[in-house]
Amino acid sequence: MRRIVLLLVLSMLGWTAAPARAEEDDAARQARWQDLRHAVFGDRQVEEGAGIITLDAPPRALDAALVPIAIDLVGPAKVTAVYLVIDENPSPLAGTVHFGPAADTRELRLRVRVDAYTLMHAVAETEDGRLFVAETFVKAAGGCSAPSTKDQKLALERLGQMKLKPVGEASANKSGETMQLLISHPNSNGMQMDQLTRNYTPARFIQDIRVTRGAALVFDLEADISLSEDPAITFGLLGKAPGPLAVEVHDSANATFKQSFELPGKGS
Amino acid sequence: MTRRQFTALIGIWLARTGAADAAPPPSTATPFSMTEVAPGIFVRQGVHQDATAENDDAIANIGFIVGPATVAVIDPGGSLDDGARLRATVQATTDRPIRYVVMTHAHPDHIFGDVAFVPDHPVFVGHARLAGALADRGDYYRRRLVEILGADRAGDYEVPTLLVADRAQLDLGGRILDLQAHGAAHTDNDLTVLDRRTATLWAADLLFVDRIPAIDGSLSGWLKALDGLKALPATRAVPGHGPPIVPWPAAAADEERYFQTLASEIRALIAKGDDIETAVTGVGLGERGKWLLFDDYNGRNVTAAFKELEWE
């Protein structure tokens, strides 16, 4: 409940303030981040994340509805969660990832919508409860209000389908492996009006993605309208855990999509 | 109802019908100088730019076909002024009324001149999915165009009143136009027009010449649509962007080569397990120098195509 109230407050901030902010200076952007930091983390200290976490995004997005971002967790400390904040989006807390014992937490990639020129923050929470932040700036606009669906018919036919793909060349000396999960889902945000009925198209977006291997959690992603259509998540998997990879996706229309993937070529 | 009331109503009805039949108000806008690319087919070539306050969003090829009885406008222009000038050109060219305004797809550079034609009471014609696309995106397009041109110049879209799910014909008084609705290609609501009399295909944005095509539908769907269009009995085509008229089907070759290049390079990356970030930095670069506005659109095209092809 607390999370819902928080998101509502943040959405109101975003809705009214976003269009005017594109031209604002760094000071205003930093002030907004301080507000958001306080809203998400309260009084907890958020430390500079150099050496622990990096956040990469294209400085100028080619498609504001599909901005690929990469979070690398490079420090020695064990990371238990990552928070992604897109400061100027209508709902700035774009996603929260909780890692489980089957995760290789070094790498995380997502595709997001960006609604205005914005600072973006990734915050890592380490095992000992400390928070470390990385920041980047992205020039993109309109990714939330412009629906990215290019083929409405196909989007409906494919709703809830998933794919799991190995990422990069297979390497014998890697301790784990990197996988990409694709989920076909419009992840629409309800910001478009139907001209005939004058009603807003109901929002339908993914709220939770839970990936487990055998009994062990890989990660749980609490998501929001800021994920791109057909969300794609690249994550690391520890090599040792046995069993198939199970994915469970829950969306705001109260639908659940489940799929299980055998992982080939992994002798345990 | 008394007989007198009934007669009065008929009188009002006749008066209104009469008013609708009378010549619509003349345009005060400045006509374009247009190319008559085939007998009765007039095309205004758009500039190879994106919308700016200076170019009035007059960036698409737009025009009209004059039949024995009526006129069909094919794409009413990119803004209120663009549409008003097209309407003035129709009036300077012929006395025949504008019966149809064909909207070839939902993009603003082709249809935001709609409002200029409202005084003609035309039938606004579009793909069956056009209404849905405009419901989703129309207000967004309008906001973006208002930012560039201002609210009084941006124009607006009309809700289509004749929807084409597959094929339809418009009769301009013996001159038949064959309309074809396509699956997702340039957008998911592309409509093309074939003028049988002159074997002219109005390909609109299914055909880009010189200017790099923009994929807002489906790469493989677009290639498939081109296959169908190449089989039509047409010897020339009106591209949505490019010269006013080009030989058909020869003019499709550049676009097809670009799409096939994207498809094969992206499929190779997907097979290797590479992601979209890698694709946007390298795919299609052999095509740079062959297209105007390449750097503005290639990365976006690669993003759209990658997102499509990774689901194959």
Coordinates of C-alpha atoms in Angstrom, one line a residue:
Chain A
M1 CA 0.0 0.0 0.0
R2 CA 2.8 2.4 0.9
R3 CA 4.3 1.8 -2.5
I4 CA 1.0 2.6 -4.2
V5 CA 0.5 5.9 -2.4
L6 CA 4.1 6.8 -3.1
L7 CA 3.7 6.1 -6.8
L8 CA 0.5 8.2 -6.9
V9 CA 2.2 11.2 -5.3
L10 CA 5.1 10.8 -7.7
S11 CA 2.8 10.6 -10.6
M12 CA 1.1 13.8 -9.7
L13 CA 4.5 15.5 -9.5
G14 CA 5.4 14.2 -12.8
W15 CA 2.1 14.9 -14.6
T16 CA 2.0 18.6 -13.7
A17 CA 5.7 19.4 -13.8
A18 CA 7.2 17.3 -16.6
P19 CA 6.6 19.4 -19.7
A20 CA 8.1 22.6 -18.3
R21 CA 11.2 20.9 -17.0
A22 CA 13.0 20.2 -20.3
E23 CA 14.6 23.6 -20.3
E24 CA 15.5 23.7 -16.6
D25 CA 19.0 23.8 -15.4
D26 CA 21.1 21.3 -13.4
A27 CA 20.2 22.8 -10.1
A28 CA 16.5 22.1 -10.7
R29 CA 17.2 18.6 -11.8
Q30 CA 19.3 17.9 -8.8
A31 CA 16.6 19.4 -6.5
R32 CA 14.1 17.0 -8.1
W33 CA 16.4 14.1 -7.5
Q34 CA 16.8 15.0 -3.9
D35 CA 12.9 15.1 -3.6
L36 CA 12.7 11.7 -5.3
R37 CA 15.5 10.2 -3.3
H38 CA 13.7 11.3 -0.1
A39 CA 10.4 9.9 -1.4
V40 CA 11.9 6.5 -2.2
F41 CA 14.6 6.0 0.4
G42 CA 13.5 8.3 3.2
D43 CA 16.3 9.5 5.4
R44 CA 18.7 6.7 4.4
Q45 CA 22.1 7.9 3.2
V46 CA 22.6 7.4 -0.6
E47 CA 26.4 7.2 -1.2
E48 CA 28.3 8.0 -4.4
G49 CA 28.5 4.7 -6.3
A50 CA 31.8 5.0 -8.1
G51 CA 33.5 1.6 -8.1
I52 CA 30.2 -0.2 -7.1
I53 CA 27.6 0.6 -9.7
T54 CA 27.6 2.2 -13.2
L55 CA 24.6 3.2 -15.3
D56 CA 24.8 3.5 -19.1
A57 CA 22.2 4.9 -21.4
P58 CA 22.5 6.5 -24.8
P59 CA 23.0 10.2 -24.3
R60 CA 20.4 10.9 -27.0
A61 CA 17.7 8.2 -27.4
L62 CA 16.9 7.0 -30.9
D63 CA 13.4 5.9 -29.8
A64 CA 12.1 7.4 -26.6
A65 CA 9.8 4.5 -26.1
L66 CA 12.7 2.0 -26.2
V67 CA 15.8 3.3 -24.4
P68 CA 18.2 0.5 -23.6
I69 CA 20.0 0.9 -20.3
A70 CA 22.8 -1.1 -18.7
I71 CA 23.5 -1.3 -15.0
D72 CA 26.8 -2.9 -14.1
L73 CA 27.5 -3.9 -10.5
V74 CA 31.2 -4.0 -10.4
G75 CA 32.1 -3.8 -6.7
P76 CA 33.0 -6.7 -4.4
A77 CA 30.1 -6.1 -2.1
K78 CA 27.1 -8.4 -2.6
V79 CA 24.1 -6.5 -4.1
T80 CA 20.7 -7.5 -2.9
A81 CA 18.6 -5.0 -4.8
V82 CA 18.7 -2.3 -7.5
Y83 CA 16.3 0.6 -7.9
L84 CA 15.9 2.5 -11.2
V85 CA 14.6 6.0 -11.1
I86 CA 13.8 8.0 -14.3
D87 CA 13.4 11.4 -12.7
E88 CA 11.1 13.1 -15.1
N89 CA 8.8 10.2 -16.0
P90 CA 5.2 10.4 -14.8
S91 CA 5.9 7.5 -12.5
P92 CA 9.7 7.9 -11.7
L93 CA 10.4 4.7 -9.9
A94 CA 10.7 2.6 -13.0
G95 CA 11.6 -0.7 -11.4
T96 CA 13.0 -2.4 -8.3
V97 CA 14.9 -5.6 -8.7
H98 CA 15.5 -7.9 -5.8
F99 CA 18.2 -10.5 -6.4
G100 CA 18.0 -14.1 -5.1
P101 CA 20.7 -16.7 -4.5
A102 CA 20.6 -18.0 -8.1
A103 CA 21.5 -14.5 -9.6
D104 CA 24.8 -13.4 -10.9
T105 CA 24.3 -9.8 -10.0
R106 CA 27.1 -8.2 -12.1
E107 CA 24.9 -7.2 -15.0
L108 CA 21.4 -6.0 -15.5
R109 CA 19.9 -4.5 -18.7
L110 CA 16.5 -3.1 -19.3
R111 CA 14.6 -1.2 -22.0
V112 CA 12.6 1.8 -20.7
R113 CA 10.4 4.6 -21.8
V114 CA 11.6 8.2 -21.3
D115 CA 9.1 11.0 -21.3
A116 CA 11.3 14.1 -21.1
Y117 CA 15.0 15.1 -21.0
T118 CA 15.9 13.5 -17.7
L119 CA 18.4 12.5 -15.2
M120 CA 18.3 8.8 -14.5
H121 CA 19.5 7.1 -11.3
A122 CA 20.4 3.5 -10.5
V123 CA 20.8 2.7 -6.8
A124 CA 22.3 -0.5 -5.5
E125 CA 21.5 -1.8 -2.1
T126 CA 24.2 -4.0 -0.7
E127 CA 23.9 -6.9 1.8
D128 CA 24.9 -4.6 4.7
G129 CA 22.0 -2.2 3.9
R130 CA 24.1 0.6 2.3
L131 CA 22.8 2.4 -0.8
F132 CA 25.1 3.5 -3.8
V133 CA 23.9 5.6 -6.7
A134 CA 25.0 6.1 -10.3
E135 CA 23.6 8.9 -12.5
T136 CA 23.3 9.6 -16.1
F137 CA 21.5 12.1 -18.3
V138 CA 19.3 11.1 -21.3
K139 CA 17.9 13.3 -24.0
A140 CA 14.6 11.8 -25.1
A141 CA 11.0 12.9 -25.1
G142 CA 7.5 11.6 -25.5
G143 CA 8.2 7.9 -24.7
C144 CA 5.3 7.7 -22.3
S145 CA 2.5 9.5 -24.1
A146 CA 3.3 8.1 -27.5
P147 CA 2.3 4.5 -27.6
S148 CA 5.1 2.5 -29.3
T149 CA 2.9 -0.3 -30.5
K150 CA 3.7 -0.5 -34.2
D151 CA 1.3 -3.4 -35.0
Q152 CA -1.8 -3.5 -32.8
K153 CA -3.0 -6.7 -34.2
L154 CA 0.2 -8.6 -33.6
A155 CA 0.5 -7.1 -30.0
L156 CA -2.8 -8.7 -29.0
E157 CA -2.1 -12.1 -30.7
R158 CA 1.3 -12.3 -28.9
L159 CA 0.3 -11.1 -25.4
G160 CA 2.1 -12.9 -22.7
Q161 CA 4.4 -15.0 -24.8
M162 CA 8.0 -15.2 -23.6
K163 CA 11.4 -16.0 -25.0
L164 CA 14.7 -16.8 -23.2
K165 CA 17.9 -16.3 -25.1
P166 CA 21.6 -16.7 -24.2
V167 CA 23.5 -13.4 -24.5
G168 CA 26.9 -13.1 -26.2
E169 CA 29.2 -15.9 -27.3
A170 CA 29.2 -19.0 -25.0
S171 CA 32.4 -19.0 -23.1
A172 CA 33.8 -22.0 -21.3
N173 CA 35.5 -20.2 -18.5
K174 CA 32.6 -18.1 -17.4
S175 CA 31.3 -19.0 -13.9
G176 CA 27.7 -18.3 -14.9
E177 CA 25.8 -17.2 -18.0
T178 CA 24.0 -14.2 -19.2
M179 CA 20.4 -14.6 -20.4
Q180 CA 17.8 -12.3 -21.9
L181 CA 14.2 -12.7 -21.1
L182 CA 11.7 -11.2 -23.6
I183 CA 8.0 -10.8 -22.7
S184 CA 5.4 -9.8 -25.2
H185 CA 3.2 -7.2 -23.5
P186 CA 2.0 -3.8 -24.6
N187 CA 2.9 -2.3 -21.2
S188 CA 0.6 0.5 -22.0
N189 CA 0.2 3.3 -19.5
G190 CA -3.4 4.5 -20.0
M191 CA -2.4 8.0 -21.2
Q192 CA -4.1 7.8 -24.5
M193 CA -7.7 8.8 -25.1
D194 CA -10.1 6.8 -27.3
Q195 CA -11.6 9.4 -29.7
L196 CA -14.9 7.6 -30.1
T197 CA -15.7 6.8 -26.5
R198 CA -13.8 9.8 -25.0
N199 CA -12.5 7.3 -22.4
Y200 CA -8.9 6.8 -21.7
T201 CA -7.6 3.4 -22.9
P202 CA -7.3 1.4 -19.7
A203 CA -3.7 1.0 -18.6
R204 CA -2.3 -2.4 -18.8
F205 CA 1.2 -2.9 -17.6
I206 CA 3.4 -5.5 -16.0
Q207 CA 3.7 -5.1 -12.3
D208 CA 5.9 -8.0 -11.3
I209 CA 8.3 -10.4 -13.0
R210 CA 9.6 -13.3 -10.9
V211 CA 12.3 -15.6 -12.2
T212 CA 13.3 -18.7 -10.3
R213 CA 15.6 -21.6 -10.9
G214 CA 14.5 -24.7 -9.2
A215 CA 13.6 -23.5 -5.7
A216 CA 16.0 -20.6 -5.8
L217 CA 15.0 -17.0 -6.7
V218 CA 17.0 -15.4 -9.5
F219 CA 15.3 -12.0 -9.3
D220 CA 12.0 -10.4 -8.7
L221 CA 11.3 -7.2 -10.6
E222 CA 8.6 -4.8 -9.4
A223 CA 7.9 -2.9 -12.6
D224 CA 5.8 0.0 -13.8
I225 CA 4.6 1.9 -16.8
S226 CA 8.2 3.0 -17.6
L227 CA 9.2 -0.4 -19.0
S228 CA 9.1 -0.5 -22.8
E229 CA 6.5 -2.4 -24.7
D230 CA 7.6 -6.0 -24.9
P231 CA 9.9 -5.7 -22.0
A232 CA 13.4 -7.2 -22.3
I233 CA 15.6 -8.0 -19.3
T234 CA 19.1 -9.2 -19.4
F235 CA 20.4 -10.8 -16.3
G236 CA 23.1 -13.1 -15.0
L237 CA 22.5 -16.6 -13.8
L238 CA 24.9 -18.5 -11.5
G239 CA 26.0 -21.7 -13.1
K240 CA 25.6 -24.0 -10.2
A241 CA 21.9 -24.0 -9.4
P242 CA 20.0 -26.9 -11.0
G243 CA 16.6 -27.1 -12.6
P244 CA 14.6 -25.2 -15.2
L245 CA 14.1 -21.5 -15.2
A246 CA 10.6 -20.5 -14.3
V247 CA 9.1 -17.1 -15.1
E248 CA 5.9 -15.7 -13.7
V249 CA 4.6 -12.4 -14.9
H250 CA 1.7 -10.5 -13.2
D251 CA 0.1 -7.5 -14.9
S252 CA -2.3 -4.7 -13.9
A253 CA -5.2 -6.4 -15.5
N254 CA -4.7 -9.2 -12.9
A255 CA -3.5 -11.6 -15.6
T256 CA -0.7 -14.0 -14.8
F257 CA 1.6 -15.5 -17.5
K258 CA 3.9 -18.4 -16.7
Q259 CA 6.5 -20.1 -18.6
S260 CA 9.3 -22.6 -17.9
F261 CA 12.5 -22.9 -19.8
E262 CA 14.9 -25.8 -19.8
L263 CA 18.5 -24.6 -19.9
P264 CA 20.4 -26.6 -22.4
G265 CA 24.0 -27.6 -22.1
K266 CA 24.3 -27.2 -18.4
G267 CA 25.7 -30.3 -16.8
S268 CA 25.4 -30.0 -13.1
Chain B
M1 CA -47.6 16.3 -37.6
T2 CA -49.8 18.6 -39.8
R3 CA -49.5 18.7 -43.5
R4 CA -48.2 22.3 -43.2
Q5 CA -45.5 21.3 -40.7
F6 CA -44.5 18.5 -42.9
T7 CA -44.2 20.7 -46.0
A8 CA -42.1 23.2 -43.9
L9 CA -39.7 20.5 -42.9
I10 CA -39.3 19.3 -46.5
G11 CA -38.6 22.9 -47.4
I12 CA -35.9 23.2 -44.7
W13 CA -34.5 19.9 -45.9
L14 CA -34.4 21.0 -49.5
A15 CA -32.8 24.3 -48.5
R16 CA -30.0 22.5 -46.5
T17 CA -29.4 20.0 -49.3
G18 CA -29.3 22.9 -51.7
A19 CA -26.7 24.7 -49.6
A20 CA -24.5 21.6 -49.4
D21 CA -24.7 21.3 -53.2
A22 CA -23.7 24.9 -53.8
A23 CA -20.0 25.6 -54.4
P24 CA -18.1 25.5 -51.2
P25 CA -16.4 28.8 -50.1
P26 CA -13.4 29.7 -52.3
S27 CA -10.0 29.4 -50.7
T28 CA -8.0 32.5 -50.1
A29 CA -4.7 30.6 -49.8
T30 CA -2.0 30.8 -52.4
P31 CA -2.1 27.8 -54.8
F32 CA 1.0 25.6 -55.3
S33 CA 2.7 25.1 -58.5
M34 CA 2.1 21.4 -59.0
T35 CA 3.2 18.7 -61.4
E36 CA 0.6 16.9 -63.5
V37 CA 2.4 13.6 -63.4
A38 CA -0.3 11.8 -65.5
P39 CA -3.5 13.1 -67.1
G40 CA -5.6 14.5 -64.2
I41 CA -3.1 13.5 -61.5
F42 CA -1.4 16.5 -59.7
V43 CA 1.4 16.1 -57.2
R44 CA 3.1 18.7 -54.9
Q45 CA 6.6 17.4 -53.9
G46 CA 7.5 17.8 -50.2
V47 CA 10.8 19.1 -49.0
H48 CA 13.3 16.5 -47.6
Q49 CA 13.3 17.9 -44.1
D50 CA 11.5 17.2 -40.9
A51 CA 8.7 19.6 -39.8
T52 CA 9.9 23.1 -38.9
A53 CA 8.1 26.5 -38.4
E54 CA 9.6 27.6 -41.8
N55 CA 8.5 24.6 -43.9
D56 CA 4.9 24.4 -42.6
D57 CA 5.3 20.7 -42.4
A58 CA 4.9 20.6 -46.2
I59 CA 7.3 17.7 -46.3
A60 CA 5.2 14.9 -47.9
N61 CA 4.1 14.5 -51.4
I62 CA 0.5 15.4 -51.6
G63 CA -2.0 16.0 -54.4
F64 CA -5.3 15.1 -56.1
I65 CA -6.9 13.2 -58.9
V66 CA -9.5 14.9 -61.1
G67 CA -12.3 12.6 -62.4
P68 CA -15.0 13.4 -64.9
A69 CA -17.4 14.3 -62.0
T70 CA -15.5 14.8 -58.8
V71 CA -12.0 15.1 -57.3
A72 CA -10.2 12.9 -54.8
V73 CA -7.5 14.6 -52.7
I74 CA -4.8 12.1 -51.8
D75 CA -3.2 13.2 -48.6
P76 CA -4.5 16.6 -47.5
G77 CA -1.1 17.9 -46.4
G78 CA 1.0 18.4 -43.2
S79 CA -0.7 21.4 -41.6
L80 CA -3.6 23.8 -41.9
D81 CA -1.7 26.0 -44.3
D82 CA -0.4 23.1 -46.4
G83 CA -4.0 21.8 -46.7
A84 CA -5.4 25.2 -47.5
R85 CA -2.9 25.8 -50.3
L86 CA -3.7 22.3 -51.7
R87 CA -7.4 23.2 -51.6
A88 CA -6.7 26.5 -53.4
T89 CA -4.8 24.6 -56.0
V90 CA -7.7 22.2 -56.6
Q91 CA -10.0 25.2 -57.0
A92 CA -7.6 26.9 -59.4
T93 CA -7.3 23.7 -61.5
T94 CA -11.0 22.5 -61.7
D95 CA -14.6 23.4 -60.9
R96 CA -15.4 19.8 -59.9
P97 CA -16.2 19.3 -56.2
I98 CA -13.8 17.5 -53.8
R99 CA -15.7 14.4 -53.0
Y100 CA -13.1 12.4 -51.2
V101 CA -10.1 13.1 -49.0
V102 CA -7.9 10.0 -48.8
M103 CA -5.7 9.7 -45.8
T104 CA -3.0 7.2 -46.7
H105 CA -1.9 6.7 -43.0
A106 CA -1.9 8.3 -39.6
H107 CA 1.4 10.4 -39.9
P108 CA 0.8 14.1 -39.4
D109 CA 2.9 15.2 -42.4
H110 CA 0.3 13.6 -44.6
I111 CA -3.0 14.3 -43.0
F112 CA -3.0 17.4 -40.7
G113 CA -4.2 19.5 -43.6
D114 CA -7.6 17.6 -43.2
V115 CA -9.2 20.5 -41.5
A116 CA -8.8 22.8 -44.6
F117 CA -11.2 20.5 -46.5
V118 CA -14.0 20.4 -44.0
P119 CA -15.9 23.2 -45.9
D120 CA -16.1 20.8 -48.9
H121 CA -17.9 18.1 -46.8
P122 CA -15.9 15.3 -48.4
V123 CA -15.8 11.7 -47.4
F124 CA -12.7 11.2 -45.3
V125 CA -11.3 7.8 -46.4
G126 CA -8.8 5.7 -44.5
H127 CA -7.5 2.2 -43.6
A128 CA -9.8 0.3 -41.1
R129 CA -7.1 0.7 -38.5
L130 CA -6.6 4.5 -39.1
A131 CA -9.3 5.5 -36.6
G132 CA -7.7 3.4 -33.9
A133 CA -4.2 4.7 -34.7
L134 CA -5.4 8.3 -34.6
A135 CA -7.2 7.6 -31.3
D136 CA -3.9 6.4 -29.9
R137 CA -1.6 8.9 -31.4
G138 CA -3.5 11.7 -32.9
D139 CA -3.5 14.0 -29.9
Y140 CA 0.2 13.3 -29.4
Y141 CA 1.0 14.2 -33.0
R142 CA -1.1 17.4 -32.7
R143 CA 0.8 18.4 -29.5
R144 CA 4.1 17.9 -31.2
L145 CA 3.1 19.9 -34.3
V146 CA 1.6 22.7 -32.1
E147 CA 5.1 23.0 -30.5
I148 CA 6.6 23.5 -33.9
L149 CA 4.0 25.5 -35.8
G150 CA 1.7 27.0 -33.1
A151 CA -1.9 26.1 -32.4
D152 CA -3.3 28.2 -35.2
R153 CA -1.1 26.8 -37.9
A154 CA -0.8 23.1 -36.9
G155 CA -4.0 21.8 -38.4
D156 CA -5.7 18.7 -37.1
Y157 CA -7.0 15.3 -38.2
E158 CA -10.5 14.3 -39.1
V159 CA -12.0 11.0 -38.0
P160 CA -12.2 8.9 -41.2
T161 CA -15.8 8.3 -42.3
L162 CA -15.1 5.6 -44.9
L163 CA -13.0 2.8 -43.6
V164 CA -11.2 0.3 -45.9
A165 CA -10.5 -3.1 -44.4
D166 CA -9.2 -4.8 -47.5
R167 CA -10.1 -3.2 -50.8
A168 CA -12.6 -0.5 -52.0
Q169 CA -13.2 1.6 -55.1
L170 CA -13.8 5.3 -55.4
D171 CA -15.7 6.4 -58.5
L172 CA -14.9 9.9 -59.6
G173 CA -17.6 9.7 -62.3
G174 CA -16.3 6.9 -64.5
R175 CA -12.7 7.2 -63.3
I176 CA -12.2 4.3 -60.8
L177 CA -9.6 4.4 -58.1
D178 CA -8.7 1.0 -56.5
L179 CA -7.9 1.4 -52.8
Q180 CA -6.0 -1.3 -51.0
A181 CA -5.5 -1.6 -47.2
H182 CA -2.2 -3.2 -46.2
G183 CA -1.0 -5.2 -43.2
A184 CA 1.6 -3.6 -41.0
A185 CA 4.3 -2.1 -43.2
H186 CA 5.3 1.6 -43.0
T187 CA 2.6 1.9 -40.3
D188 CA -0.2 -0.5 -39.4
N189 CA -2.7 1.6 -41.4
D190 CA -1.3 2.1 -44.9
L191 CA -3.6 2.6 -47.8
T192 CA -2.6 2.8 -51.4
V193 CA -4.5 4.0 -54.5
L194 CA -4.3 2.7 -58.0
D195 CA -5.6 4.8 -60.9
R196 CA -6.5 2.3 -63.6
R197 CA -6.9 4.8 -66.3
T198 CA -3.2 5.9 -66.2
A199 CA -1.7 2.8 -64.6
T200 CA -0.5 5.0 -61.8
L201 CA 0.1 3.7 -58.3
W202 CA -0.2 6.3 -55.5
A203 CA 2.1 4.4 -53.2
A204 CA 2.3 7.1 -50.5
D205 CA 4.7 6.2 -47.7
L206 CA 5.1 2.6 -48.8
L207 CA 7.6 4.1 -51.2
F208 CA 10.4 6.5 -50.2
V209 CA 12.8 7.6 -52.9
D210 CA 16.0 9.6 -52.0
R211 CA 14.8 10.2 -48.4
I212 CA 15.5 7.3 -46.0
P213 CA 12.3 5.3 -45.3
A214 CA 11.0 5.3 -41.7
I215 CA 9.8 2.0 -40.2
D216 CA 6.8 2.6 -37.9
G217 CA 5.1 -0.8 -38.7
S218 CA 7.0 -3.9 -39.8
L219 CA 10.1 -4.4 -41.8
S220 CA 9.1 -7.9 -43.1
G221 CA 5.5 -6.7 -43.6
W222 CA 6.8 -3.8 -45.7
L223 CA 8.8 -6.1 -47.9
K224 CA 5.7 -8.3 -48.3
A225 CA 3.6 -5.2 -49.2
L226 CA 6.1 -4.2 -51.8
D227 CA 5.9 -7.6 -53.4
G228 CA 2.2 -7.2 -53.8
L229 CA 2.5 -3.6 -55.1
K230 CA 5.1 -4.7 -57.7
A231 CA 2.6 -7.1 -59.2
L232 CA 0.0 -4.4 -59.8
P233 CA -0.7 -3.2 -63.4
A234 CA 1.1 0.1 -62.7
T235 CA 3.9 1.6 -64.8
R236 CA 4.6 4.6 -62.5
A237 CA 4.2 5.5 -58.9
V238 CA 3.8 8.5 -56.7
P239 CA 6.2 8.1 -53.7
G240 CA 5.2 9.6 -50.3
H241 CA 8.6 11.3 -50.2
G242 CA 10.8 11.8 -53.3
P243 CA 10.2 12.9 -56.8
P244 CA 6.5 13.5 -57.8
I245 CA 6.6 10.5 -60.1
V246 CA 8.9 7.5 -60.6
P247 CA 8.9 4.4 -62.8
W248 CA 7.2 1.4 -61.3
P249 CA 8.3 -1.1 -60.1
A250 CA 11.9 -0.2 -60.8
A251 CA 11.8 2.6 -58.1
A252 CA 11.2 0.1 -55.3
A253 CA 14.7 -1.4 -55.7
D254 CA 16.6 1.0 -53.4
E255 CA 14.1 0.7 -50.6
E256 CA 14.1 -3.1 -50.9
R257 CA 17.9 -3.2 -50.8
Y258 CA 17.9 -1.1 -47.6
F259 CA 15.4 -3.3 -45.9
Q260 CA 17.1 -6.5 -46.9
T261 CA 20.4 -5.1 -45.6
L262 CA 18.8 -4.3 -42.2
A263 CA 17.1 -7.6 -42.0
S264 CA 20.2 -9.7 -42.8
E265 CA 22.6 -7.7 -40.6
I266 CA 20.2 -7.7 -37.6
R267 CA 19.4 -11.4 -38.0
A268 CA 23.1 -12.2 -37.9
L269 CA 23.5 -10.2 -34.6
I270 CA 20.5 -11.8 -33.0
A271 CA 21.9 -15.3 -33.9
K272 CA 25.2 -14.2 -32.2
G273 CA 23.3 -13.2 -29.0
D274 CA 24.0 -9.5 -29.4
D275 CA 21.5 -6.9 -28.2
I276 CA 19.9 -3.8 -29.6
E277 CA 22.7 -1.4 -28.4
T278 CA 25.2 -3.2 -30.6
A279 CA 22.8 -3.2 -33.5
V280 CA 22.2 0.6 -33.5
T281 CA 25.9 1.4 -33.7
G282 CA 26.7 -0.8 -36.8
V283 CA 23.7 -2.0 -38.7
G284 CA 23.0 -0.4 -42.1
L285 CA 26.0 1.8 -42.2
G286 CA 26.8 0.7 -45.8
E287 CA 23.7 2.6 -46.8
R288 CA 24.9 5.9 -45.4
G289 CA 25.4 8.3 -48.4
K290 CA 22.7 6.6 -50.3
W291 CA 19.9 8.3 -48.4
L292 CA 19.0 11.8 -47.3
L293 CA 18.4 12.1 -43.5
F294 CA 20.2 8.8 -43.0
D295 CA 21.6 9.7 -39.5
D296 CA 18.2 11.0 -38.3
Y297 CA 16.4 7.7 -39.1
N298 CA 18.7 4.7 -39.5
G299 CA 19.2 4.1 -35.7
R300 CA 15.4 4.3 -35.2
N301 CA 14.8 1.9 -38.0
V302 CA 17.3 -0.5 -36.6
T303 CA 15.7 -0.3 -33.2
A304 CA 12.2 -1.0 -34.7
A305 CA 13.5 -3.8 -36.9
F306 CA 15.5 -5.4 -34.1
K307 CA 12.5 -5.4 -31.8
E308 CA 10.4 -7.0 -34.5
L309 CA 13.0 -9.6 -35.7
E310 CA 14.0 -10.8 -32.2
W311 CA 10.5 -12.3 -32.0
E312 CA 10.8 -14.4 -35.2

